[in-house]
C-alpha cells in the first residue's frame, strides 16, 4: 500500500540504507555470523551514513534533527538484510547516546558523543541484571558517594556491545527501593575494578558481542553522574520508548524477509506436479503472513507520525513491541514450513531468523512486561 507519510527525503534515506545493507553486509553476513564477529570498520561506515545521529546535535556529530519515520525505515532495512547480531551490535550505541545527550554536561557530550556517533568508538547501555531482567525496579548494583567520586559495586548481564564498547551508561542504586532510587553514571572501559566477560554460545545473534559486566569498587568521577540523583531513570524513559520502536521495526524487517523468501521458494518449488504456491494451504499461509505484516507496518507508521507530532504514545509502543515479536514469530514459523528442509539449513535467512525470534520477544522488555506496561498506561 502507498505510504501517506512518504517524502523525497525519507525515500532517499531508506534507499541509501538499503543499498548500504546490500553492498556492505549481505555478501558477508553469513560468514560473519559463523565467525561470531564482524569488522569494526562497518561501525564507521554506518556512522558516516548517519545511522547513529538521530536526535543528536550537530555540534556533537549528530544529524541535528530527529525523524521517527527514518528511524523506522532504517530499522526495517537493517533487519531485512543483516544478521541480527550485526544489527544489534551496530545499534547498541543508539540506546545509550540518548541519556548522554539529555543529561550530560556539555564537556562530557563533547568528549564522548562524536566518537560514538561516528562509529569510531562503541557505547553500551548497562541496565539489565540477572536478578531482575526486564524489571529494572529490582536493580541491585550500588553507587555510593565518596568525596569527589562515586564507588560502584555490582554486576550487569546480557549487555549488547559490552565487550567492545569504550563508554557505558550504567544504572546503579543510590537511594531506596524502586525506580526512584536509581541513578545513571558514565563509566569508561579500563577503569580500575571494571571487568567484562563475554557471553558466547547464544541461540542467535552470534555475531554480536554480548557481555556480563563486573564492578568491584569502581571509582567514577562525580561529574560523570548523568542527571539528578535518583530521578534520572525516570527522565530517560523516552529512551526506552525509542528502543521499542527500533525493535518493532526490526521485527517487521525480519518478517518481511521471511515472507519474501517463502514466496520465492513457493514459486520455484514443485510438488505433486505443480508449483508449491498453487496449493491452497500454501496460499493461505502466504495470505496470513501478508496480512499480519501489513497490519504491523500500518501500526508502526501511525506511531511514527505520533512521535513526530511531539507525543510519546507509551501504551502503543509497548503494544507494538509484543505485536511485532508475535508477528515475526508467526512469519518465521510459516516460512520454515513452506521452505521445509531447505529452510532448516544454515545459511538460509529463514533458519537464522527462526533462531533469532526469541530474543526479539525478550530483549528490550519481554512480551509479558510490555503487556503489563501497556495495560497500566491505558489507565482503565
GROMACS .gro file of C-alpha atoms in nm:
model
  380
    1UNK     CA    1   0.000   0.000   0.000
    2UNK     CA    2   0.104   0.358  -0.054
    3UNK     CA    3   0.270   0.523   0.244
    4UNK     CA    4   0.091   0.856   0.308
    5UNK     CA    5   0.389   0.982   0.508
    6UNK     CA    6   0.646   0.930   0.234
    7UNK     CA    7   0.863   1.227   0.137
    8UNK     CA    8   1.151   1.250  -0.111
    9UNK     CA    9   1.395   1.289   0.180
   10UNK     CA   10   1.267   0.981   0.361
   11UNK     CA   11   1.264   0.776   0.042
   12UNK     CA   12   1.621   0.878  -0.036
   13UNK     CA   13   1.735   0.789   0.315
   14UNK     CA   14   1.563   0.450   0.300
   15UNK     CA   15   1.720   0.377  -0.038
   16UNK     CA   16   2.065   0.469   0.091
   17UNK     CA   17   2.029   0.235   0.390
   18UNK     CA   18   1.901  -0.049   0.170
   19UNK     CA   19   2.196  -0.004  -0.068
   20UNK     CA   20   2.434   0.001   0.228
   21UNK     CA   21   2.293  -0.328   0.356
   22UNK     CA   22   2.307  -0.495   0.014
   23UNK     CA   23   2.661  -0.374  -0.053
   24UNK     CA   24   2.833  -0.386   0.283
   25UNK     CA   25   2.651  -0.654   0.484
   26UNK     CA   26   2.454  -0.912   0.286
   27UNK     CA   27   2.753  -1.058   0.094
   28UNK     CA   28   2.935  -1.122   0.423
   29UNK     CA   29   2.658  -1.165   0.679
   30UNK     CA   30   2.651  -1.545   0.700
   31UNK     CA   31   3.030  -1.570   0.727
   32UNK     CA   32   3.036  -1.303   0.998
   33UNK     CA   33   2.764  -1.485   1.188
   34UNK     CA   34   2.952  -1.814   1.174
   35UNK     CA   35   3.271  -1.637   1.283
   36UNK     CA   36   3.091  -1.464   1.569
   37UNK     CA   37   3.228  -1.121   1.476
   38UNK     CA   38   3.247  -0.861   1.201
   39UNK     CA   39   3.497  -0.587   1.107
   40UNK     CA   40   3.485  -0.271   1.316
   41UNK     CA   41   3.500  -0.059   1.002
   42UNK     CA   42   3.132  -0.142   0.946
   43UNK     CA   43   3.050   0.070   1.253
   44UNK     CA   44   3.230   0.364   1.095
   45UNK     CA   45   3.057   0.318   0.760
   46UNK     CA   46   2.719   0.308   0.937
   47UNK     CA   47   2.815   0.619   1.130
   48UNK     CA   48   2.904   0.800   0.809
   49UNK     CA   49   2.559   0.714   0.677
   50UNK     CA   50   2.402   0.888   0.977
   51UNK     CA   51   2.252   0.581   1.141
   52UNK     CA   52   2.367   0.686   1.489
   53UNK     CA   53   2.292   1.057   1.468
   54UNK     CA   54   1.916   1.089   1.524
   55UNK     CA   55   1.829   1.334   1.799
   56UNK     CA   56   2.195   1.434   1.848
   57UNK     CA   57   2.305   1.795   1.797
   58UNK     CA   58   2.536   1.861   1.503
   59UNK     CA   59   2.789   2.010   1.744
   60UNK     CA   60   2.846   1.659   1.878
   61UNK     CA   61   2.849   1.482   1.542
   62UNK     CA   62   2.478   1.413   1.516
   63UNK     CA   63   2.227   1.486   1.242
   64UNK     CA   64   2.080   1.783   1.425
   65UNK     CA   65   1.725   1.653   1.381
   66UNK     CA   66   1.509   1.353   1.454
   67UNK     CA   67   1.257   1.172   1.238
   68UNK     CA   68   1.073   0.864   1.360
   69UNK     CA   69   0.998   0.753   1.003
   70UNK     CA   70   1.368   0.748   0.917
   71UNK     CA   71   1.442   0.558   1.236
   72UNK     CA   72   1.170   0.312   1.139
   73UNK     CA   73   1.284   0.263   0.781
   74UNK     CA   74   1.648   0.216   0.874
   75UNK     CA   75   1.549  -0.045   1.133
   76UNK     CA   76   1.343  -0.235   0.879
   77UNK     CA   77   1.616  -0.229   0.615
   78UNK     CA   78   1.890  -0.344   0.851
   79UNK     CA   79   1.683  -0.631   0.992
   80UNK     CA   80   1.577  -0.740   0.644
   81UNK     CA   81   1.930  -0.795   0.518
   82UNK     CA   82   2.166  -0.811   0.817
   83UNK     CA   83   2.211  -1.090   1.069
   84UNK     CA   84   2.056  -0.992   1.399
   85UNK     CA   85   2.394  -0.990   1.572
   86UNK     CA   86   2.536  -0.735   1.330
   87UNK     CA   87   2.226  -0.520   1.361
   88UNK     CA   88   2.229  -0.543   1.740
   89UNK     CA   89   2.596  -0.455   1.776
   90UNK     CA   90   2.565  -0.159   1.543
   91UNK     CA   91   2.254  -0.031   1.718
   92UNK     CA   92   2.370  -0.087   2.078
   93UNK     CA   93   2.503   0.269   2.097
   94UNK     CA   94   2.164   0.415   1.997
   95UNK     CA   95   2.013   0.325   2.333
   96UNK     CA   96   2.291   0.494   2.531
   97UNK     CA   97   2.351   0.818   2.342
   98UNK     CA   98   2.005   0.949   2.430
   99UNK     CA   99   2.073   0.969   2.805
  100UNK     CA  100   2.408   1.136   2.740
  101UNK     CA  101   2.252   1.392   2.505
  102UNK     CA  102   1.970   1.461   2.751
  103UNK     CA  103   2.153   1.459   3.083
  104UNK     CA  104   2.531   1.503   3.046
  105UNK     CA  105   2.725   1.827   3.069
  106UNK     CA  106   2.846   1.998   2.752
  107UNK     CA  107   3.201   1.893   2.834
  108UNK     CA  108   3.106   1.524   2.851
  109UNK     CA  109   2.897   1.547   2.536
  110UNK     CA  110   3.192   1.700   2.352
  111UNK     CA  111   3.429   1.432   2.482
  112UNK     CA  112   3.209   1.127   2.431
  113UNK     CA  113   2.943   1.169   2.166
  114UNK     CA  114   3.149   1.240   1.849
  115UNK     CA  115   3.342   0.913   1.876
  116UNK     CA  116   3.029   0.708   1.938
  117UNK     CA  117   2.808   0.875   1.679
  118UNK     CA  118   3.077   0.846   1.410
  119UNK     CA  119   3.120   0.476   1.481
  120UNK     CA  120   3.486   0.515   1.576
  121UNK     CA  121   3.405   0.402   1.930
  122UNK     CA  122   3.142   0.179   2.085
  123UNK     CA  123   2.890   0.255   2.354
  124UNK     CA  124   2.651   0.039   2.553
  125UNK     CA  125   2.365   0.078   2.797
  126UNK     CA  126   2.418  -0.130   3.111
  127UNK     CA  127   2.092  -0.179   3.298
  128UNK     CA  128   1.996  -0.549   3.290
  129UNK     CA  129   2.089  -0.770   3.584
  130UNK     CA  130   2.048  -1.143   3.627
  131UNK     CA  131   1.824  -1.097   3.930
  132UNK     CA  132   1.573  -0.867   3.762
  133UNK     CA  133   1.582  -0.896   3.383
  134UNK     CA  134   1.322  -0.661   3.237
  135UNK     CA  135   1.220  -0.548   3.587
  136UNK     CA  136   1.457  -0.256   3.637
  137UNK     CA  137   1.293  -0.164   3.965
  138UNK     CA  138   1.484  -0.457   4.121
  139UNK     CA  139   1.825  -0.323   4.017
  140UNK     CA  140   2.088  -0.409   4.280
  141UNK     CA  141   2.414  -0.253   4.152
  142UNK     CA  142   2.502   0.022   4.401
  143UNK     CA  143   2.680   0.356   4.384
  144UNK     CA  144   2.788   0.538   4.700
  145UNK     CA  145   2.935   0.886   4.719
  146UNK     CA  146   3.294   0.906   4.839
  147UNK     CA  147   3.439   1.255   4.815
  148UNK     CA  148   3.452   1.369   4.455
  149UNK     CA  149   3.370   1.019   4.325
  150UNK     CA  150   3.103   0.753   4.330
  151UNK     CA  151   3.202   0.393   4.402
  152UNK     CA  152   3.013   0.130   4.201
  153UNK     CA  153   2.967  -0.233   4.302
  154UNK     CA  154   2.761  -0.497   4.128
  155UNK     CA  155   2.709  -0.681   3.801
  156UNK     CA  156   2.522  -0.642   3.474
  157UNK     CA  157   2.450  -0.908   3.214
  158UNK     CA  158   2.324  -0.953   2.857
  159UNK     CA  159   2.485  -0.621   2.762
  160UNK     CA  160   2.491  -0.593   2.383
  161UNK     CA  161   2.811  -0.434   2.258
  162UNK     CA  162   2.961  -0.481   2.602
  163UNK     CA  163   3.289  -0.643   2.504
  164UNK     CA  164   3.399  -0.371   2.261
  165UNK     CA  165   3.240  -0.053   2.390
  166UNK     CA  166   3.454   0.222   2.534
  167UNK     CA  167   3.173   0.406   2.714
  168UNK     CA  168   2.889   0.266   2.926
  169UNK     CA  169   2.578   0.429   3.070
  170UNK     CA  170   2.530   0.232   3.391
  171UNK     CA  171   2.230   0.225   3.619
  172UNK     CA  172   2.310   0.197   3.988
  173UNK     CA  173   2.112   0.234   4.309
  174UNK     CA  174   2.193   0.546   4.510
  175UNK     CA  175   1.872   0.554   4.711
  176UNK     CA  176   1.582   0.341   4.827
  177UNK     CA  177   1.384   0.070   4.653
  178UNK     CA  178   1.211   0.106   4.320
  179UNK     CA  179   1.280   0.330   4.022
  180UNK     CA  180   1.321   0.642   4.235
  181UNK     CA  181   1.641   0.517   4.393
  182UNK     CA  182   1.828   0.466   4.064
  183UNK     CA  183   2.090   0.700   3.916
  184UNK     CA  184   2.290   0.685   3.594
  185UNK     CA  185   2.666   0.701   3.554
  186UNK     CA  186   2.903   0.721   3.260
  187UNK     CA  187   3.180   0.463   3.300
  188UNK     CA  188   3.480   0.420   3.074
  189UNK     CA  189   3.627   0.081   2.986
  190UNK     CA  190   3.961   0.030   3.155
  191UNK     CA  191   3.859   0.198   3.479
  192UNK     CA  192   4.018   0.003   3.768
  193UNK     CA  193   3.781  -0.257   3.907
  194UNK     CA  194   3.566  -0.268   3.591
  195UNK     CA  195   3.591  -0.600   3.405
  196UNK     CA  196   3.379  -0.780   3.148
  197UNK     CA  197   3.317  -1.138   3.045
  198UNK     CA  198   3.197  -1.249   2.703
  199UNK     CA  199   2.867  -1.437   2.675
  200UNK     CA  200   2.903  -1.678   2.385
  201UNK     CA  201   2.718  -1.989   2.264
  202UNK     CA  202   2.399  -1.789   2.224
  203UNK     CA  203   2.095  -1.928   2.041
  204UNK     CA  204   2.109  -1.637   1.799
  205UNK     CA  205   2.280  -1.303   1.742
  206UNK     CA  206   2.607  -1.496   1.701
  207UNK     CA  207   2.798  -1.201   1.554
  208UNK     CA  208   2.711  -0.962   1.838
  209UNK     CA  209   2.947  -0.908   2.128
  210UNK     CA  210   2.744  -0.968   2.441
  211UNK     CA  211   2.891  -0.932   2.788
  212UNK     CA  212   2.849  -0.957   3.161
  213UNK     CA  213   2.997  -0.653   3.337
  214UNK     CA  214   3.157  -0.661   3.680
  215UNK     CA  215   3.201  -0.356   3.905
  216UNK     CA  216   3.432  -0.407   4.202
  217UNK     CA  217   3.476  -0.077   4.386
  218UNK     CA  218   3.486   0.112   4.057
  219UNK     CA  219   3.552   0.481   4.120
  220UNK     CA  220   3.364   0.713   3.884
  221UNK     CA  221   3.415   1.092   3.891
  222UNK     CA  222   3.113   1.266   4.042
  223UNK     CA  223   3.070   1.475   3.728
  224UNK     CA  224   3.012   1.151   3.536
  225UNK     CA  225   2.677   1.115   3.707
  226UNK     CA  226   2.410   1.180   3.446
  227UNK     CA  227   2.124   1.398   3.563
  228UNK     CA  228   1.992   1.436   3.914
  229UNK     CA  229   2.047   1.165   4.169
  230UNK     CA  230   1.760   0.919   4.199
  231UNK     CA  231   1.538   1.069   3.930
  232UNK     CA  232   1.736   1.035   3.609
  233UNK     CA  233   1.599   0.691   3.518
  234UNK     CA  234   1.251   0.837   3.508
  235UNK     CA  235   1.388   1.123   3.297
  236UNK     CA  236   1.506   0.888   3.024
  237UNK     CA  237   1.200   0.663   2.990
  238UNK     CA  238   1.156   0.806   2.638
  239UNK     CA  239   1.486   0.638   2.555
  240UNK     CA  240   1.323   0.300   2.619
  241UNK     CA  241   1.027   0.401   2.404
  242UNK     CA  242   1.257   0.462   2.107
  243UNK     CA  243   1.425   0.129   2.175
  244UNK     CA  244   1.084  -0.039   2.145
  245UNK     CA  245   1.026   0.138   1.814
  246UNK     CA  246   1.362   0.010   1.687
  247UNK     CA  247   1.296  -0.346   1.799
  248UNK     CA  248   0.949  -0.347   1.645
  249UNK     CA  249   1.096  -0.213   1.320
  250UNK     CA  250   1.350  -0.495   1.331
  251UNK     CA  251   1.072  -0.750   1.374
  252UNK     CA  252   0.895  -0.606   1.070
  253UNK     CA  253   1.209  -0.630   0.858
  254UNK     CA  254   1.264  -0.990   0.967
  255UNK     CA  255   0.901  -1.082   0.900
  256UNK     CA  256   0.916  -0.925   0.554
  257UNK     CA  257   1.231  -1.123   0.474
  258UNK     CA  258   1.060  -1.446   0.581
  259UNK     CA  259   0.763  -1.361   0.361
  260UNK     CA  260   0.972  -1.274   0.054
  261UNK     CA  261   1.190  -1.585   0.082
  262UNK     CA  262   0.887  -1.807   0.135
  263UNK     CA  263   0.710  -1.666  -0.171
  264UNK     CA  264   1.021  -1.702  -0.387
  265UNK     CA  265   1.063  -2.065  -0.279
  266UNK     CA  266   0.693  -2.145  -0.326
  267UNK     CA  267   0.709  -2.017  -0.683
  268UNK     CA  268   1.009  -2.227  -0.784
  269UNK     CA  269   0.948  -2.544  -0.582
  270UNK     CA  270   0.725  -2.809  -0.742
  271UNK     CA  271   0.528  -3.074  -0.552
  272UNK     CA  272   0.285  -3.325  -0.692
  273UNK     CA  273   0.342  -3.192  -1.041
  274UNK     CA  274   0.275  -2.823  -0.982
  275UNK     CA  275   0.435  -2.521  -0.813
  276UNK     CA  276   0.410  -2.518  -0.435
  277UNK     CA  277   0.234  -2.184  -0.447
  278UNK     CA  278  -0.054  -2.346  -0.641
  279UNK     CA  279  -0.161  -2.543  -0.332
  280UNK     CA  280  -0.437  -2.376  -0.133
  281UNK     CA  281  -0.276  -2.447   0.204
  282UNK     CA  282   0.039  -2.260   0.097
  283UNK     CA  283  -0.158  -1.968  -0.049
  284UNK     CA  284  -0.341  -1.932   0.282
  285UNK     CA  285  -0.013  -1.928   0.477
  286UNK     CA  286   0.115  -1.653   0.248
  287UNK     CA  287  -0.206  -1.451   0.281
  288UNK     CA  288  -0.195  -1.478   0.661
  289UNK     CA  289   0.169  -1.368   0.672
  290UNK     CA  290   0.100  -1.074   0.442
  291UNK     CA  291  -0.200  -0.956   0.646
  292UNK     CA  292  -0.002  -0.956   0.971
  293UNK     CA  293   0.291  -0.774   0.810
  294UNK     CA  294   0.060  -0.509   0.661
  295UNK     CA  295  -0.111  -0.455   0.996
  296UNK     CA  296   0.220  -0.417   1.178
  297UNK     CA  297   0.352  -0.175   0.917
  298UNK     CA  298   0.041   0.043   0.941
  299UNK     CA  299   0.060   0.041   1.321
  300UNK     CA  300   0.424   0.148   1.315
  301UNK     CA  301   0.361   0.426   1.064
  302UNK     CA  302   0.088   0.570   1.286
  303UNK     CA  303   0.316   0.553   1.590
  304UNK     CA  304   0.598   0.722   1.396
  305UNK     CA  305   0.361   1.002   1.297
  306UNK     CA  306   0.255   1.045   1.660
  307UNK     CA  307   0.620   1.063   1.772
  308UNK     CA  308   0.695   1.326   1.510
  309UNK     CA  309   0.399   1.527   1.641
  310UNK     CA  310   0.577   1.551   1.973
  311UNK     CA  311   0.379   1.290   2.167
  312UNK     CA  312   0.511   0.972   2.324
  313UNK     CA  313   0.244   0.701   2.284
  314UNK     CA  314   0.383   0.479   2.559
  315UNK     CA  315   0.094   0.232   2.561
  316UNK     CA  316   0.106   0.190   2.184
  317UNK     CA  317   0.484   0.148   2.183
  318UNK     CA  318   0.451  -0.128   2.442
  319UNK     CA  319   0.170  -0.292   2.245
  320UNK     CA  320   0.353  -0.270   1.914
  321UNK     CA  321   0.661  -0.426   2.072
  322UNK     CA  322   0.482  -0.750   2.161
  323UNK     CA  323   0.265  -0.737   1.850
  324UNK     CA  324   0.581  -0.716   1.639
  325UNK     CA  325   0.760  -1.006   1.811
  326UNK     CA  326   0.450  -1.223   1.775
  327UNK     CA  327   0.424  -1.127   1.408
  328UNK     CA  328   0.781  -1.227   1.325
  329UNK     CA  329   0.745  -1.546   1.528
  330UNK     CA  330   0.441  -1.643   1.321
  331UNK     CA  331   0.603  -1.549   0.990
  332UNK     CA  332   0.926  -1.732   1.071
  333UNK     CA  333   0.733  -2.047   1.159
  334UNK     CA  334   0.517  -2.035   0.847
  335UNK     CA  335   0.814  -1.960   0.622
  336UNK     CA  336   1.002  -2.253   0.773
  337UNK     CA  337   0.705  -2.479   0.695
  338UNK     CA  338   0.694  -2.355   0.336
  339UNK     CA  339   1.067  -2.400   0.280
  340UNK     CA  340   1.068  -2.734   0.457
  341UNK     CA  341   1.409  -2.897   0.482
  342UNK     CA  342   1.569  -2.620   0.276
  343UNK     CA  343   1.472  -2.369   0.545
  344UNK     CA  344   1.640  -2.579   0.813
  345UNK     CA  345   1.986  -2.541   0.660
  346UNK     CA  346   2.241  -2.293   0.792
  347UNK     CA  347   2.295  -2.006   0.551
  348UNK     CA  348   1.923  -1.957   0.496
  349UNK     CA  349   1.786  -1.627   0.625
  350UNK     CA  350   1.472  -1.807   0.744
  351UNK     CA  351   1.677  -2.051   0.954
  352UNK     CA  352   1.867  -1.764   1.116
  353UNK     CA  353   1.556  -1.556   1.179
  354UNK     CA  354   1.377  -1.858   1.327
  355UNK     CA  355   1.656  -1.875   1.588
  356UNK     CA  356   1.656  -1.501   1.648
  357UNK     CA  357   1.283  -1.468   1.708
  358UNK     CA  358   1.301  -1.531   2.081
  359UNK     CA  359   1.550  -1.258   2.159
  360UNK     CA  360   1.308  -1.011   1.999
  361UNK     CA  361   1.034  -1.134   2.234
  362UNK     CA  362   1.262  -1.096   2.539
  363UNK     CA  363   1.510  -0.812   2.479
  364UNK     CA  364   1.412  -0.450   2.535
  365UNK     CA  365   1.128  -0.560   2.761
  366UNK     CA  366   0.970  -0.904   2.743
  367UNK     CA  367   0.628  -0.960   2.592
  368UNK     CA  368   0.487  -1.015   2.940
  369UNK     CA  369   0.636  -0.693   3.077
  370UNK     CA  370   0.516  -0.498   2.771
  371UNK     CA  371   0.161  -0.627   2.810
  372UNK     CA  372   0.151  -0.524   3.173
  373UNK     CA  373   0.303  -0.185   3.093
  374UNK     CA  374   0.052  -0.129   2.814
  375UNK     CA  375  -0.237  -0.209   3.043
  376UNK     CA  376  -0.113   0.034   3.309
  377UNK     CA  377  -0.058   0.309   3.050
  378UNK     CA  378  -0.413   0.261   2.921
  379UNK     CA  379  -0.538   0.371   3.267
  380UNK     CA  380  -0.850   0.153   3.252
   0.00000   0.00000   0.00000
